[in-house]
PDB file of C-alpha atoms in Angstrom:
ATOM      1  CA  MET H 120     -41.736   3.574 -22.225  1.00 55.00           C
ATOM      2  CA  ASP H 121     -43.497   0.398 -23.626  1.00 60.00           C
ATOM      3  CA  ILE H 122     -43.417   0.972 -27.122  1.00 63.00           C
ATOM      4  CA  ILE H 123     -39.898   2.490 -27.233  1.00 59.00           C
ATOM      5  CA  PHE H 124     -38.597  -1.286 -25.990  1.00 60.00           C
ATOM      6  CA  ALA H 125     -41.813  -2.679 -28.024  1.00 66.00           C
ATOM      7  CA  ASN H 126     -39.465  -1.638 -30.821  1.00 77.00           C
ATOM      8  CA  THR H 127     -36.097  -2.000 -29.825  1.00 86.00           C
ATOM      9  CA  PRO H 128     -35.056  -4.213 -33.300  1.00 90.00           C
ATOM     10  CA  TYR H 129     -36.213  -0.729 -35.178  1.00 91.00           C
ATOM     11  CA  LEU H 130     -34.266   1.807 -33.643  1.00 93.00           C
ATOM     12  CA  TRP H 131     -31.392  -0.363 -33.602  1.00 93.00           C
ATOM     13  CA  ILE H 132     -31.762  -0.600 -37.537  1.00 93.00           C
ATOM     14  CA  LEU H 133     -32.613   3.321 -37.639  1.00 94.00           C
ATOM     15  CA  ILE H 134     -29.336   3.725 -35.291  1.00 93.00           C
ATOM     16  CA  GLY H 135     -27.313   2.114 -37.441  1.00 94.00           C
ATOM     17  CA  ILE H 136     -28.459   3.592 -40.326  1.00 94.00           C
ATOM     18  CA  VAL H 137     -28.043   7.448 -38.869  1.00 94.00           C
ATOM     19  CA  LEU H 138     -24.729   6.259 -37.879  1.00 92.00           C
ATOM     20  CA  LEU H 139     -23.448   5.308 -40.657  1.00 90.00           C
ATOM     21  CA  PHE H 140     -25.429   8.057 -42.896  1.00 91.00           C
ATOM     22  CA  SER H 141     -23.008  10.008 -40.134  1.00 90.00           C
ATOM     23  CA  GLU H 142     -20.200   8.630 -41.235  1.00 85.00           C
ATOM     24  CA  PHE H 143     -19.875  10.781 -44.318  1.00 84.00           C
ATOM     25  CA  LEU H 144     -19.458  13.775 -41.533  1.00 85.00           C
ATOM     26  CA  LEU H 145     -16.487  12.397 -39.622  1.00 79.00           C
ATOM     27  CA  PRO H 146     -13.838  11.683 -40.242  1.00 73.00           C
ATOM     28  CA  GLY H 147     -12.804   8.027 -40.527  1.00 73.00           C
ATOM     29  CA  THR H 148     -14.095   5.132 -40.142  1.00 76.00           C
ATOM     30  CA  PHE H 149     -14.758   4.087 -36.963  1.00 84.00           C
ATOM     31  CA  VAL H 150     -18.182   5.309 -36.507  1.00 90.00           C
ATOM     32  CA  MET H 151     -19.241   3.291 -39.223  1.00 91.00           C
ATOM     33  CA  PHE H 152     -18.355  -0.030 -37.633  1.00 93.00           C
ATOM     34  CA  LEU H 153     -20.803   1.265 -34.458  1.00 93.00           C
ATOM     35  CA  GLY H 154     -23.887   1.399 -37.002  1.00 94.00           C
ATOM     36  CA  ILE H 155     -23.606  -1.921 -38.316  1.00 94.00           C
ATOM     37  CA  GLY H 156     -23.045  -3.771 -34.969  1.00 95.00           C
ATOM     38  CA  ALA H 157     -26.469  -2.043 -34.675  1.00 95.00           C
ATOM     39  CA  ILE H 158     -27.758  -2.860 -37.744  1.00 96.00           C
ATOM     40  CA  PHE H 159     -26.867  -6.456 -36.737  1.00 96.00           C
ATOM     41  CA  THR H 160     -27.895  -6.041 -32.829  1.00 95.00           C
ATOM     42  CA  GLY H 161     -31.641  -4.770 -34.730  1.00 94.00           C
ATOM     43  CA  ILE H 162     -32.022  -7.786 -37.519  1.00 95.00           C
ATOM     44  CA  LEU H 163     -30.780 -10.557 -34.640  1.00 95.00           C
ATOM     45  CA  SER H 164     -33.107  -8.306 -31.957  1.00 93.00           C
ATOM     46  CA  ARG H 165     -35.952  -9.261 -34.687  1.00 92.00           C
ATOM     47  CA  LEU H 166     -35.307 -12.398 -35.154  1.00 94.00           C
ATOM     48  CA  VAL H 167     -34.372 -13.803 -31.597  1.00 93.00           C
ATOM     49  CA  PRO H 168     -36.977 -12.151 -28.520  1.00 89.00           C
ATOM     50  CA  MET H 169     -34.223 -10.616 -26.158  1.00 90.00           C
ATOM     51  CA  GLU H 170     -34.493  -7.770 -23.039  1.00 90.00           C
ATOM     52  CA  PHE H 171     -32.520  -4.467 -24.028  1.00 89.00           C
ATOM     53  CA  TYR H 172     -29.590  -5.175 -21.653  1.00 92.00           C
ATOM     54  CA  THR H 173     -29.067  -8.825 -23.988  1.00 94.00           C
ATOM     55  CA  GLU H 174     -29.458  -6.357 -26.997  1.00 94.00           C
ATOM     56  CA  VAL H 175     -26.784  -3.752 -25.796  1.00 94.00           C
ATOM     57  CA  ILE H 176     -24.207  -6.272 -24.699  1.00 96.00           C
ATOM     58  CA  VAL H 177     -25.168  -8.133 -28.585  1.00 96.00           C
ATOM     59  CA  TRP H 178     -24.512  -4.011 -29.964  1.00 96.00           C
ATOM     60  CA  VAL H 179     -20.797  -3.879 -28.066  1.00 96.00           C
ATOM     61  CA  VAL H 180     -19.552  -7.636 -29.540  1.00 96.00           C
ATOM     62  CA  ALA H 181     -21.015  -6.796 -32.561  1.00 96.00           C
ATOM     63  CA  SER H 182     -19.369  -3.563 -33.242  1.00 95.00           C
ATOM     64  CA  PHE H 183     -16.193  -5.064 -31.720  1.00 95.00           C
ATOM     65  CA  VAL H 184     -16.080  -7.910 -34.128  1.00 95.00           C
ATOM     66  CA  SER H 185     -17.030  -5.335 -37.207  1.00 94.00           C
ATOM     67  CA  ILE H 186     -14.370  -3.161 -35.855  1.00 91.00           C
ATOM     68  CA  VAL H 187     -11.240  -5.652 -36.308  1.00 92.00           C
ATOM     69  CA  LEU H 188     -12.936  -7.399 -38.957  1.00 92.00           C
ATOM     70  CA  GLY H 189     -13.393  -4.268 -41.038  1.00 87.00           C
ATOM     71  CA  GLY H 190     -10.047  -2.318 -39.811  1.00 83.00           C
ATOM     72  CA  SER H 191      -8.382  -5.498 -41.228  1.00 83.00           C
ATOM     73  CA  LEU H 192     -10.538  -5.445 -44.230  1.00 84.00           C
ATOM     74  CA  ILE H 193      -9.666  -1.761 -45.071  1.00 80.00           C
ATOM     75  CA  LYS H 194      -6.051  -1.937 -44.549  1.00 78.00           C
ATOM     76  CA  LYS H 195      -5.740  -4.445 -46.843  1.00 80.00           C
ATOM     77  CA  PHE H 196      -7.025  -3.118 -49.322  1.00 78.00           C
ATOM     78  CA  PHE H 197      -6.054   0.524 -48.782  1.00 74.00           C
ATOM     79  CA  LYS H 198      -2.654   0.392 -47.962  1.00 71.00           C
ATOM     80  CA  SER H 199      -0.651   3.834 -46.034  1.00 65.00           C
ATOM     81  CA  GLU H 200       2.761   4.545 -47.510  1.00 62.00           C
ATOM     82  CA  SER H 201       5.147   6.357 -45.851  1.00 57.00           C
ATOM     83  CA  SER H 202       7.889   8.119 -47.925  1.00 55.00           C
ATOM     84  CA  VAL H 203      10.719  11.149 -48.771  1.00 55.00           C
ATOM     85  CA  ASP H 204      10.122  13.613 -50.615  1.00 53.00           C
ATOM     86  CA  PRO H 205      14.132  13.747 -52.022  1.00 54.00           C
ATOM     87  CA  PHE H 206      12.903  17.945 -53.263  1.00 50.00           C
ATOM     88  CA  ILE H 207      12.400  18.605 -50.328  1.00 53.00           C
ATOM     89  CA  LYS H 208      16.216  20.043 -48.698  1.00 61.00           C
ATOM     90  CA  GLU H 209      17.134  20.141 -45.054  1.00 69.00           C
ATOM     91  CA  ASP H 210      18.203  23.622 -45.086  1.00 75.00           C
ATOM     92  CA  TYR H 211      17.368  24.385 -41.779  1.00 75.00           C
ATOM     93  CA  LEU H 212      20.419  22.778 -40.351  1.00 83.00           C
ATOM     94  CA  ASN H 213      22.992  24.460 -38.191  1.00 83.00           C
ATOM     95  CA  GLN H 214      20.743  27.526 -38.948  1.00 84.00           C
ATOM     96  CA  ILE H 215      21.235  30.522 -36.648  1.00 88.00           C
ATOM     97  CA  VAL H 216      18.091  32.136 -35.247  1.00 91.00           C
ATOM     98  CA  PRO H 217      17.153  33.992 -32.809  1.00 92.00           C
ATOM     99  CA  VAL H 218      14.506  33.217 -29.635  1.00 91.00           C
ATOM    100  CA  GLU H 219      10.680  34.552 -29.631  1.00 91.00           C
ATOM    101  CA  ILE H 220       9.654  32.833 -26.424  1.00 89.00           C
ATOM    102  CA  ASP H 221      12.091  31.060 -23.704  1.00 88.00           C
ATOM    103  CA  ILE H 222      13.150  27.698 -24.289  1.00 88.00           C
ATOM    104  CA  LEU H 223      12.402  24.848 -22.110  1.00 82.00           C
ATOM    105  CA  VAL H 224      14.498  21.607 -21.149  1.00 83.00           C
ATOM    106  CA  GLY H 225      13.254  19.067 -23.654  1.00 78.00           C
ATOM    107  CA  ARG H 226       9.393  20.863 -23.200  1.00 79.00           C
ATOM    108  CA  HIS H 227       7.191  22.714 -26.001  1.00 80.00           C
ATOM    109  CA  GLY H 228       6.058  25.858 -25.324  1.00 80.00           C
ATOM    110  CA  GLY H 229       9.699  28.118 -26.486  1.00 88.00           C
ATOM    111  CA  LYS H 230       9.195  29.596 -30.297  1.00 90.00           C
ATOM    112  CA  ILE H 231      12.313  30.349 -32.663  1.00 90.00           C
ATOM    113  CA  LYS H 232      12.097  32.840 -35.769  1.00 89.00           C
ATOM    114  CA  PHE H 233      13.182  30.726 -38.599  1.00 88.00           C
ATOM    115  CA  GLN H 234      12.064  32.687 -41.931  1.00 84.00           C
ATOM    116  CA  GLY H 235       9.977  35.008 -41.153  1.00 84.00           C
ATOM    117  CA  THR H 236       7.329  32.167 -38.875  1.00 84.00           C
ATOM    118  CA  LEU H 237       7.580  31.488 -35.203  1.00 88.00           C
ATOM    119  CA  TRP H 238       8.536  27.685 -34.890  1.00 89.00           C
ATOM    120  CA  ASP H 239       7.789  25.137 -31.795  1.00 89.00           C
ATOM    121  CA  ALA H 240      11.879  24.489 -29.790  1.00 91.00           C
ATOM    122  CA  ILE H 241      13.241  21.970 -27.840  1.00 91.00           C
ATOM    123  CA  SER H 242      16.694  22.178 -25.762  1.00 89.00           C
ATOM    124  CA  LYS H 243      18.548  18.719 -24.527  1.00 85.00           C
ATOM    125  CA  ASP H 244      20.786  20.904 -22.247  1.00 84.00           C
ATOM    126  CA  SER H 245      19.691  24.445 -20.835  1.00 84.00           C
ATOM    127  CA  LYS H 246      16.859  26.647 -20.523  1.00 87.00           C
ATOM    128  CA  ILE H 247      17.794  28.941 -23.346  1.00 89.00           C
ATOM    129  CA  PRO H 248      16.126  32.814 -22.534  1.00 89.00           C
ATOM    130  CA  LYS H 249      14.095  35.043 -25.263  1.00 89.00           C
ATOM    131  CA  GLY H 250      16.788  37.289 -27.056  1.00 88.00           C
ATOM    132  CA  ASP H 251      19.438  34.374 -27.389  1.00 90.00           C
ATOM    133  CA  TYR H 252      20.341  32.984 -30.932  1.00 92.00           C
ATOM    134  CA  VAL H 253      20.152  29.345 -31.217  1.00 92.00           C
ATOM    135  CA  ARG H 254      21.758  26.516 -33.844  1.00 90.00           C
ATOM    136  CA  ILE H 255      18.830  23.769 -35.017  1.00 89.00           C
ATOM    137  CA  LEU H 256      19.947  20.433 -34.494  1.00 88.00           C
ATOM    138  CA  SER H 257      17.241  19.052 -35.939  1.00 86.00           C
ATOM    139  CA  ARG H 258      13.336  19.248 -36.936  1.00 84.00           C
ATOM    140  CA  GLU H 259      10.600  16.865 -36.241  1.00 82.00           C
ATOM    141  CA  ASN H 260       7.465  17.843 -37.691  1.00 81.00           C
ATOM    142  CA  LEU H 261       6.633  20.935 -36.680  1.00 81.00           C
ATOM    143  CA  THR H 262       9.413  21.127 -33.926  1.00 87.00           C
ATOM    144  CA  PHE H 263      12.546  22.474 -33.954  1.00 88.00           C
ATOM    145  CA  THR H 264      15.922  20.554 -31.299  1.00 89.00           C
ATOM    146  CA  VAL H 265      18.170  23.817 -30.914  1.00 91.00           C
ATOM    147  CA  GLU H 266      21.444  24.336 -29.047  1.00 89.00           C
ATOM    148  CA  LYS H 267      22.413  27.860 -27.277  1.00 88.00           C
ATOM    149  CA  VAL H 268      24.877  29.434 -29.952  1.00 87.00           C
ATOM    150  CA  ASP H 269      27.811  30.755 -27.576  1.00 79.00           C
ATOM    151  CA  SER H 270      28.339  34.599 -28.329  1.00 62.00           C
TER     152      SER H 270
END
């Protein structure tokens, strides 16, 4: 164990490099900032001798600072945009479709059949049993909000 604690600066740098390379396998940029914090901790602990627990605190603080600074830098260079595609028509509005799985009030789990596919559906008013028909009122992502159609 003494060999490990005697070489912690090199272990921190090795862990940082592994975290940086693991960024290629994992989505997002979070792991990269942890790797930057580990490399910084390794370099600092090589220059200034410190206890292992102090090194862990330095790593946490360095990782947090790199997340905050690096995150804002990434947002500055890689701006995200959201837009509405004018070619997508809302042809689903007011369509009458069958209920395949009971639709619950304000809770996911219900299913409707629309254009040959099962879709999640919720109701704002009442539970709608399988076999009834509903009218599509709106869509949020992959979930339709529906109302019961009086037969």
